Amino acid sequence: MPELPEVETIVRDLAQFLVGRSCRAVQVLNLKSINLTAAKFRQQVLHQPISEVSRRGKHIVIKLPQNYLVIHLKMTGQLIWRDKRHLIVGGHPIKQVGEELPNKFTRVVFDFASSGQLFFNDVRKFGWLKIMTPAEAEKYWQRLGLDPLSKEFSLVFFKKLLASRPKSRLKALLLDQSRLSGLGNIYVDESLFLANLRPDRLVGSLTALEQKKLWQAIPKVLRLSLRYRGTSFNNYRDAQGQSGQFVNHLQVYGRAGQPCLVCGRALSKTRLAGRGTHWCQSCQH
DNA sequence: GTGTTTGTTATCAA
DNA sequence: CTTGATAACAAACA
């Protein structure tokens, strides 16, 4: 489940591999993964030098001279770069990390001639790659809320956000991409645990101190995960096919029934805002 | 065969 | 308008 830290990890890697390069061939193995016909998609991408790879919420944005290639990995999407050049260290070629690609879940392949290949894999086919004009992209971004790692994510902004949805539950508000963009199920649960707040608390019931604590917890969790290159609960891999290691530092997500790492009480799992919600009944109020 | 998993959108209800 | 619930999308996994 790629959320902000996972997408940011992929974007930083891809920028190194892709910027300045042009795609020489595209194979579309699943038409539903793209927003144009294969011929038009190919025409938009081929021989167009990539100038920038960036992130908008959970979206990956690849800048081409005329248009943007916007990618959402949804739940099981992967973007994995395979270098074609034989890296020789100490007289021996470095062994490629991860499995052989393409595999049965590869949906699109971008060929970068002599340098390498980029594979879009997606078990569940929810992910997508869309060519957008700058105008279309701008319109699309307008639906996204603020990035919690941006400098605009101030305490004042956050308090206004909370005040605008007083009757919502914390879990639902933090998952809403039109309010904040980038948090998903894992980091919402982790942030609420770190802030000692119940996921089902009404937003309007928070004290000033609780508001500040939550505001601090969100970027803290995201940055910590980024340091470990994200959470590979199952499907997520970075752009080099490697797992993220933050799964070893999760406090509540995926730990239902196991002891709370702070107080020792068995962690709970309930259903809230349509999602499995993990939390500690002793530590969160 | 059944239930669970989740990002996002659409639809419906109160 | 707000909020929440549910289905849909698709496929693996227990």
mmCIF file of C-alpha atoms (C1' of nucleotides) in Angstrom:
data_model
loop_
_atom_site.group_PDB
_atom_site.id
_atom_site.type_symbol
_atom_site.label_atom_id
_atom_site.label_comp_id
_atom_site.label_asym_id
_atom_site.label_seq_id
_atom_site.Cartn_x
_atom_site.Cartn_y
_atom_site.Cartn_z
ATOM 1 C CA MET A 1 0.000 0.000 0.000
ATOM 2 C CA PRO A 2 2.116 2.867 -1.199
ATOM 3 C CA GLU A 3 1.408 5.995 0.848
ATOM 4 C CA LEU A 4 3.428 9.216 1.042
ATOM 5 C CA PRO A 5 6.754 7.776 2.322
ATOM 6 C CA GLU A 6 6.677 4.884 -0.129
ATOM 7 C CA VAL A 7 5.839 7.123 -3.097
ATOM 8 C CA GLU A 8 8.483 9.662 -2.063
ATOM 9 C CA THR A 9 11.100 6.891 -1.842
ATOM 10 C CA ILE A 10 10.211 5.709 -5.350
ATOM 11 C CA VAL A 11 10.227 9.259 -6.724
ATOM 12 C CA ARG A 12 13.699 10.022 -5.357
ATOM 13 C CA ASP A 13 15.071 6.827 -6.886
ATOM 14 C CA LEU A 14 13.337 7.274 -10.218
ATOM 15 C CA ALA A 15 14.580 10.837 -10.550
ATOM 16 C CA GLN A 16 18.130 9.493 -10.517
ATOM 17 C CA PHE A 17 17.384 6.857 -13.130
ATOM 18 C CA LEU A 18 15.097 8.777 -15.483
ATOM 19 C CA VAL A 19 15.893 12.487 -15.581
ATOM 20 C CA GLY A 20 17.571 13.426 -18.838
ATOM 21 C CA ARG A 21 16.632 10.164 -20.519
ATOM 22 C CA SER A 22 14.092 9.422 -23.260
ATOM 23 C CA CYS A 23 12.019 6.299 -23.620
ATOM 24 C CA ARG A 24 12.699 4.368 -26.829
ATOM 25 C CA ALA A 25 9.934 1.751 -26.686
ATOM 26 C CA VAL A 26 6.771 1.116 -24.682
ATOM 27 C CA GLN A 27 4.930 -2.176 -24.280
ATOM 28 C CA VAL A 28 1.413 -1.948 -22.900
ATOM 29 C CA LEU A 29 0.398 -5.354 -21.561
ATOM 30 C CA ASN A 30 -2.843 -4.192 -19.912
ATOM 31 C CA LEU A 31 -4.819 -1.512 -21.726
ATOM 32 C CA LYS A 32 -6.861 -0.641 -18.634
ATOM 33 C CA SER A 33 -3.721 0.569 -16.876
ATOM 34 C CA ILE A 34 -3.480 3.600 -19.211
ATOM 35 C CA ASN A 35 -5.846 6.395 -20.228
ATOM 36 C CA LEU A 36 -5.246 6.429 -23.992
ATOM 37 C CA THR A 37 -4.992 3.866 -26.751
ATOM 38 C CA ALA A 38 -1.652 2.101 -26.726
ATOM 39 C CA ALA A 39 -0.658 3.875 -29.952
ATOM 40 C CA LYS A 40 -1.451 7.351 -28.605
ATOM 41 C CA PHE A 41 0.127 6.625 -25.258
ATOM 42 C CA ARG A 42 3.294 5.461 -26.993
ATOM 43 C CA GLN A 43 3.300 8.522 -29.244
ATOM 44 C CA GLN A 44 3.088 10.827 -26.207
ATOM 45 C CA VAL A 45 5.956 9.153 -24.398
ATOM 46 C CA LEU A 46 8.460 8.023 -27.037
ATOM 47 C CA HIS A 47 11.603 10.115 -27.533
ATOM 48 C CA GLN A 48 10.455 12.710 -25.016
ATOM 49 C CA PRO A 49 13.230 13.635 -22.597
ATOM 50 C CA ILE A 50 12.170 13.446 -18.950
ATOM 51 C CA SER A 51 13.018 16.667 -17.138
ATOM 52 C CA GLU A 52 11.633 15.999 -13.665
ATOM 53 C CA VAL A 53 10.169 13.300 -11.438
ATOM 54 C CA SER A 54 8.107 14.577 -8.521
ATOM 55 C CA ARG A 55 5.289 13.690 -6.134
ATOM 56 C CA ARG A 56 1.805 15.088 -5.516
ATOM 57 C CA GLY A 57 0.206 13.358 -2.568
ATOM 58 C CA LYS A 58 0.422 9.697 -3.519
ATOM 59 C CA HIS A 59 0.860 10.498 -7.227
ATOM 60 C CA ILE A 60 4.104 10.196 -9.162
ATOM 61 C CA VAL A 61 4.541 12.942 -11.745
ATOM 62 C CA ILE A 62 6.924 12.521 -14.672
ATOM 63 C CA LYS A 63 7.447 15.754 -16.601
ATOM 64 C CA LEU A 64 7.763 15.501 -20.381
ATOM 65 C CA PRO A 65 8.332 18.453 -22.731
ATOM 66 C CA GLN A 66 4.627 18.822 -23.651
ATOM 67 C CA ASN A 67 2.730 16.785 -21.059
ATOM 68 C CA TYR A 68 2.862 14.976 -17.763
ATOM 69 C CA LEU A 69 2.818 11.258 -17.182
ATOM 70 C CA VAL A 70 0.924 10.916 -13.895
ATOM 71 C CA ILE A 71 0.992 7.595 -12.075
ATOM 72 C CA HIS A 72 -1.050 6.294 -9.141
ATOM 73 C CA LEU A 73 0.039 2.942 -7.708
ATOM 74 C CA LYS A 74 -3.186 2.460 -5.732
ATOM 75 C CA MET A 75 -2.799 -0.715 -3.665
ATOM 76 C CA THR A 76 -0.421 -3.047 -5.427
ATOM 77 C CA GLY A 77 1.331 -0.966 -8.087
ATOM 78 C CA GLN A 78 5.118 -1.061 -8.386
ATOM 79 C CA LEU A 79 7.581 0.915 -10.512
ATOM 80 C CA ILE A 80 10.831 -0.979 -10.735
ATOM 81 C CA TRP A 81 13.923 0.070 -12.618
ATOM 82 C CA ARG A 82 16.258 -2.545 -14.017
ATOM 83 C CA ASP A 83 19.623 -1.254 -15.159
ATOM 84 C CA LYS A 84 20.836 -2.785 -18.401
ATOM 85 C CA ARG A 85 24.417 -1.743 -17.918
ATOM 86 C CA HIS A 86 26.543 -4.397 -16.338
ATOM 87 C CA LEU A 87 27.833 -2.907 -13.153
ATOM 88 C CA ILE A 88 31.194 -4.485 -12.494
ATOM 89 C CA VAL A 89 32.631 -4.212 -9.023
ATOM 90 C CA GLY A 90 35.792 -6.065 -8.069
ATOM 91 C CA GLY A 91 35.787 -7.925 -11.362
ATOM 92 C CA HIS A 92 32.306 -9.388 -10.813
ATOM 93 C CA PRO A 93 28.958 -8.133 -12.100
ATOM 94 C CA ILE A 94 26.569 -7.050 -9.340
ATOM 95 C CA LYS A 95 23.709 -9.475 -9.060
ATOM 96 C CA GLN A 96 20.343 -7.958 -9.870
ATOM 97 C CA VAL A 97 18.163 -7.582 -6.782
ATOM 98 C CA GLY A 98 14.717 -9.180 -6.756
ATOM 99 C CA GLU A 99 12.896 -11.439 -9.145
ATOM 100 C CA GLU A 100 13.069 -11.712 -12.901
ATOM 101 C CA LEU A 101 11.027 -9.094 -14.804
ATOM 102 C CA PRO A 102 8.675 -8.921 -16.580
ATOM 103 C CA ASN A 103 6.445 -11.220 -14.540
ATOM 104 C CA LYS A 104 2.757 -12.132 -14.865
ATOM 105 C CA PHE A 105 1.783 -8.884 -13.114
ATOM 106 C CA THR A 106 3.788 -6.566 -15.382
ATOM 107 C CA ARG A 107 1.305 -4.200 -17.066
ATOM 108 C CA VAL A 108 3.574 -1.674 -18.845
ATOM 109 C CA VAL A 109 7.269 -1.723 -19.798
ATOM 110 C CA PHE A 110 9.292 1.379 -20.712
ATOM 111 C CA ASP A 111 12.502 0.698 -22.562
ATOM 112 C CA PHE A 112 15.336 3.200 -22.199
ATOM 113 C CA ALA A 113 17.645 1.804 -24.867
ATOM 114 C CA SER A 114 21.081 1.170 -23.504
ATOM 115 C CA SER A 115 20.484 2.325 -19.956
ATOM 116 C CA GLY A 116 17.630 0.236 -18.569
ATOM 117 C CA GLN A 117 13.960 -0.655 -18.342
ATOM 118 C CA LEU A 118 11.139 0.572 -16.137
ATOM 119 C CA PHE A 119 8.475 -1.984 -15.211
ATOM 120 C CA PHE A 120 5.002 -1.088 -13.994
ATOM 121 C CA ASN A 121 3.705 -4.132 -12.119
ATOM 122 C CA ASP A 122 0.254 -4.254 -10.553
ATOM 123 C CA VAL A 123 -1.348 -7.414 -9.181
ATOM 124 C CA ARG A 124 -4.810 -5.953 -8.733
ATOM 125 C CA LYS A 125 -4.880 -3.597 -11.739
ATOM 126 C CA PHE A 126 -6.212 -0.635 -9.730
ATOM 127 C CA GLY A 127 -3.190 1.501 -10.462
ATOM 128 C CA TRP A 128 -3.008 3.756 -13.499
ATOM 129 C CA LEU A 129 -0.729 5.765 -15.775
ATOM 130 C CA LYS A 130 -2.296 8.820 -17.368
ATOM 131 C CA ILE A 131 -1.001 11.309 -19.876
ATOM 132 C CA MET A 132 -2.243 14.754 -18.849
ATOM 133 C CA THR A 133 -1.829 18.130 -20.479
ATOM 134 C CA PRO A 134 -0.544 20.825 -18.116
ATOM 135 C CA ALA A 135 -4.095 22.206 -17.904
ATOM 136 C CA GLU A 136 -5.578 18.806 -17.095
ATOM 137 C CA ALA A 137 -2.892 18.181 -14.506
ATOM 138 C CA GLU A 138 -3.493 21.548 -12.824
ATOM 139 C CA LYS A 139 -7.198 20.873 -12.636
ATOM 140 C CA TYR A 140 -6.514 17.440 -11.198
ATOM 141 C CA TRP A 141 -4.178 18.754 -8.478
ATOM 142 C CA GLN A 142 -6.858 21.124 -7.271
ATOM 143 C CA ARG A 143 -8.732 18.188 -5.770
ATOM 144 C CA LEU A 144 -5.811 17.344 -3.508
ATOM 145 C CA GLY A 145 -5.322 18.737 -0.036
ATOM 146 C CA LEU A 146 -2.077 20.001 1.444
ATOM 147 C CA ASP A 147 0.995 17.783 1.643
ATOM 148 C CA PRO A 148 1.782 17.176 5.333
ATOM 149 C CA LEU A 149 5.517 17.361 4.620
ATOM 150 C CA SER A 150 5.266 20.758 2.922
ATOM 151 C CA LYS A 151 6.273 23.909 4.745
ATOM 152 C CA GLU A 152 2.692 25.163 4.396
ATOM 153 C CA PHE A 153 1.589 22.472 6.851
ATOM 154 C CA SER A 154 1.590 24.875 9.794
ATOM 155 C CA LEU A 155 -0.178 24.573 13.127
ATOM 156 C CA VAL A 156 -2.456 27.413 12.069
ATOM 157 C CA PHE A 157 -3.367 25.584 8.869
ATOM 158 C CA PHE A 158 -3.987 22.356 10.763
ATOM 159 C CA LYS A 159 -6.224 24.007 13.335
ATOM 160 C CA LYS A 160 -8.276 25.562 10.550
ATOM 161 C CA LEU A 161 -8.555 22.166 8.891
ATOM 162 C CA LEU A 162 -9.795 20.589 12.112
ATOM 163 C CA ALA A 163 -12.228 23.442 12.683
ATOM 164 C CA SER A 164 -13.713 22.926 9.211
ATOM 165 C CA ARG A 165 -14.790 19.343 9.973
ATOM 166 C CA PRO A 166 -15.711 19.290 13.670
ATOM 167 C CA LYS A 167 -18.176 16.397 13.435
ATOM 168 C CA SER A 168 -15.889 14.074 11.518
ATOM 169 C CA ARG A 169 -13.905 11.322 13.219
ATOM 170 C CA LEU A 170 -10.130 11.779 13.256
ATOM 171 C CA LYS A 171 -9.570 8.638 11.187
ATOM 172 C CA ALA A 172 -11.929 9.753 8.424
ATOM 173 C CA LEU A 173 -10.511 13.276 8.256
ATOM 174 C CA LEU A 174 -6.878 12.171 8.059
ATOM 175 C CA LEU A 175 -7.688 9.694 5.277
ATOM 176 C CA ASP A 176 -9.462 12.357 3.196
ATOM 177 C CA GLN A 177 -7.091 13.195 0.340
ATOM 178 C CA SER A 178 -8.941 16.414 -0.439
ATOM 179 C CA ARG A 179 -7.962 17.750 3.026
ATOM 180 C CA LEU A 180 -4.475 16.292 3.429
ATOM 181 C CA SER A 181 -2.814 14.349 0.635
ATOM 182 C CA GLY A 182 -0.493 11.457 1.306
ATOM 183 C CA LEU A 183 -1.708 9.690 4.430
ATOM 184 C CA GLY A 184 -3.235 6.212 4.045
ATOM 185 C CA ASN A 185 -4.386 3.561 6.443
ATOM 186 C CA ILE A 186 -0.971 2.713 7.885
ATOM 187 C CA TYR A 187 0.207 6.256 8.661
ATOM 188 C CA VAL A 188 -3.146 7.448 9.957
ATOM 189 C CA ASP A 189 -3.147 4.659 12.553
ATOM 190 C CA GLU A 190 0.512 5.270 13.413
ATOM 191 C CA SER A 191 0.055 9.048 13.719
ATOM 192 C CA LEU A 192 -2.968 8.702 15.994
ATOM 193 C CA PHE A 193 -1.090 6.279 18.225
ATOM 194 C CA LEU A 194 1.867 8.628 18.484
ATOM 195 C CA ALA A 195 -0.498 11.481 19.379
ATOM 196 C CA ASN A 196 -2.329 9.283 21.964
ATOM 197 C CA LEU A 197 -5.661 9.953 20.258
ATOM 198 C CA ARG A 198 -8.480 7.484 19.632
ATOM 199 C CA PRO A 199 -9.247 7.083 15.899
ATOM 200 C CA ASP A 200 -12.955 7.589 16.586
ATOM 201 C CA ARG A 201 -12.547 10.893 18.448
ATOM 202 C CA LEU A 202 -14.700 13.666 17.054
ATOM 203 C CA VAL A 203 -12.433 16.247 15.473
ATOM 204 C CA GLY A 204 -14.189 19.070 17.274
ATOM 205 C CA SER A 205 -13.521 17.557 20.693
ATOM 206 C CA LEU A 206 -9.736 18.023 20.625
ATOM 207 C CA THR A 207 -8.090 20.368 23.097
ATOM 208 C CA ALA A 208 -5.479 22.826 21.851
ATOM 209 C CA LEU A 209 -2.779 20.567 23.264
ATOM 210 C CA GLU A 210 -4.170 17.511 21.475
ATOM 211 C CA GLN A 211 -4.373 19.428 18.206
ATOM 212 C CA LYS A 212 -0.731 20.387 18.496
ATOM 213 C CA LYS A 213 0.302 16.847 19.394
ATOM 214 C CA LEU A 214 -1.409 15.412 16.325
ATOM 215 C CA TRP A 215 0.059 18.145 14.130
ATOM 216 C CA GLN A 216 3.521 17.170 15.362
ATOM 217 C CA ALA A 217 2.931 13.420 15.104
ATOM 218 C CA ILE A 218 1.992 13.297 11.420
ATOM 219 C CA PRO A 219 5.235 14.640 9.860
ATOM 220 C CA LYS A 220 7.243 12.828 12.512
ATOM 221 C CA VAL A 221 5.855 9.427 11.516
ATOM 222 C CA LEU A 222 6.178 10.190 7.801
ATOM 223 C CA ARG A 223 9.792 11.325 8.073
ATOM 224 C CA LEU A 224 10.741 8.344 10.198
ATOM 225 C CA SER A 225 9.224 5.958 7.650
ATOM 226 C CA LEU A 226 11.007 7.807 4.854
ATOM 227 C CA ARG A 227 14.290 7.157 6.632
ATOM 228 C CA TYR A 228 13.546 3.412 6.458
ATOM 229 C CA ARG A 229 12.408 3.681 2.819
ATOM 230 C CA GLY A 230 8.768 2.969 3.623
ATOM 231 C CA THR A 231 6.666 0.066 4.851
ATOM 232 C CA SER A 232 6.610 -3.233 2.946
ATOM 233 C CA PHE A 233 3.664 -4.871 4.610
ATOM 234 C CA ASN A 234 3.328 -7.126 1.614
ATOM 235 C CA ASN A 235 3.419 -5.761 -1.901
ATOM 236 C CA TYR A 236 5.363 -2.499 -1.755
ATOM 237 C CA ARG A 237 8.838 -2.372 -3.294
ATOM 238 C CA ASP A 238 11.027 0.651 -3.999
ATOM 239 C CA ALA A 239 12.209 1.545 -7.503
ATOM 240 C CA GLN A 240 15.081 -0.893 -7.129
ATOM 241 C CA GLY A 241 12.822 -3.777 -6.135
ATOM 242 C CA GLN A 242 13.834 -3.632 -2.473
ATOM 243 C CA SER A 243 11.513 -3.859 0.534
ATOM 244 C CA GLY A 244 11.041 -0.906 2.889
ATOM 245 C CA GLN A 245 12.108 -1.514 6.469
ATOM 246 C CA PHE A 246 9.648 0.651 8.413
ATOM 247 C CA VAL A 247 7.450 -2.430 8.939
ATOM 248 C CA ASN A 248 9.875 -3.291 11.755
ATOM 249 C CA HIS A 249 9.070 0.035 13.445
ATOM 250 C CA LEU A 250 5.275 0.053 13.190
ATOM 251 C CA GLN A 251 3.672 0.590 16.604
ATOM 252 C CA VAL A 252 0.084 -0.476 15.867
ATOM 253 C CA TYR A 253 -0.621 -1.235 12.202
ATOM 254 C CA GLY A 254 -0.803 -4.990 11.654
ATOM 255 C CA ARG A 255 -0.205 -5.678 15.360
ATOM 256 C CA ALA A 256 -3.752 -6.431 16.539
ATOM 257 C CA GLY A 257 -3.695 -8.794 19.521
ATOM 258 C CA GLN A 258 -0.014 -8.165 20.134
ATOM 259 C CA PRO A 259 1.137 -6.186 23.167
ATOM 260 C CA CYS A 260 1.303 -2.397 22.926
ATOM 261 C CA LEU A 261 4.976 -1.442 22.818
ATOM 262 C CA VAL A 262 4.318 1.333 25.339
ATOM 263 C CA CYS A 263 1.931 -0.165 27.921
ATOM 264 C CA GLY A 264 1.820 -3.881 27.113
ATOM 265 C CA ARG A 265 -1.931 -4.139 26.658
ATOM 266 C CA ALA A 266 -3.159 -6.195 23.692
ATOM 267 C CA LEU A 267 -3.779 -3.890 20.730
ATOM 268 C CA SER A 268 -7.301 -3.596 19.281
ATOM 269 C CA LYS A 269 -8.554 -3.736 15.746
ATOM 270 C CA THR A 270 -11.894 -2.203 14.836
ATOM 271 C CA ARG A 271 -13.557 -0.999 11.673
ATOM 272 C CA LEU A 272 -13.742 2.748 11.125
ATOM 273 C CA ALA A 273 -14.296 4.829 8.000
ATOM 274 C CA GLY A 274 -14.487 1.510 6.176
ATOM 275 C CA ARG A 275 -10.956 0.514 7.156
ATOM 276 C CA GLY A 276 -9.264 -1.855 9.514
ATOM 277 C CA THR A 277 -8.199 0.426 12.375
ATOM 278 C CA HIS A 278 -5.437 -0.502 14.810
ATOM 279 C CA TRP A 279 -5.049 1.174 18.185
ATOM 280 C CA CYS A 280 -4.339 0.862 21.905
ATOM 281 C CA GLN A 281 -7.302 1.214 24.227
ATOM 282 C CA SER A 282 -5.030 2.237 27.093
ATOM 283 C CA CYS A 283 -2.726 4.737 25.401
ATOM 284 C CA GLN A 284 -5.222 6.490 23.117
ATOM 285 C CA HIS A 285 -7.973 8.707 24.510
ATOM 286 C "C1'" DG B 1 -16.653 -21.075 -1.303
ATOM 287 C "C1'" DT B 2 -15.980 -17.143 2.283
ATOM 288 C "C1'" DG B 3 -14.008 -13.349 4.263
ATOM 289 C "C1'" DT B 4 -10.310 -10.017 4.358
ATOM 290 C "C1'" DT B 5 -7.096 -6.758 2.473
ATOM 291 C "C1'" DT B 6 -7.109 -1.183 0.704
ATOM 292 C "C1'" DG B 7 -7.016 3.756 -2.656
ATOM 293 C "C1'" DT B 8 -10.353 6.003 -4.765
ATOM 294 C "C1'" DT B 9 -14.770 7.225 -6.763
ATOM 295 C "C1'" DA B 10 -19.684 6.862 -7.173
ATOM 296 C "C1'" DT B 11 -24.017 6.477 -5.111
ATOM 297 C "C1'" DC B 12 -27.376 6.548 -1.588
ATOM 298 C "C1'" DA B 13 -29.266 7.713 2.992
ATOM 299 C "C1'" DA B 14 -30.115 10.511 7.034
ATOM 300 C "C1'" DC C 1 -23.860 20.825 2.821
ATOM 301 C "C1'" DT C 2 -22.157 17.172 6.021
ATOM 302 C "C1'" DT C 3 -21.191 12.622 7.319
ATOM 303 C "C1'" DG C 4 -21.254 7.892 6.904
ATOM 304 C "C1'" DA C 5 -22.141 3.532 4.805
ATOM 305 C "C1'" DT C 6 -21.744 0.576 0.874
ATOM 306 C "C1'" DA C 7 -20.467 -1.084 -3.634
ATOM 307 C "C1'" DA C 8 -17.346 -1.271 -7.282
ATOM 308 C "C1'" DC C 9 -12.852 -2.074 -9.250
ATOM 309 C "C1'" DA C 10 -9.438 -6.971 -9.181
ATOM 310 C "C1'" DA C 11 -6.843 -10.490 -7.309
ATOM 311 C "C1'" DA C 12 -4.310 -12.899 -3.797
ATOM 312 C "C1'" DC C 13 -4.395 -15.169 0.401
ATOM 313 C "C1'" DA C 14 -5.825 -17.726 4.626
#
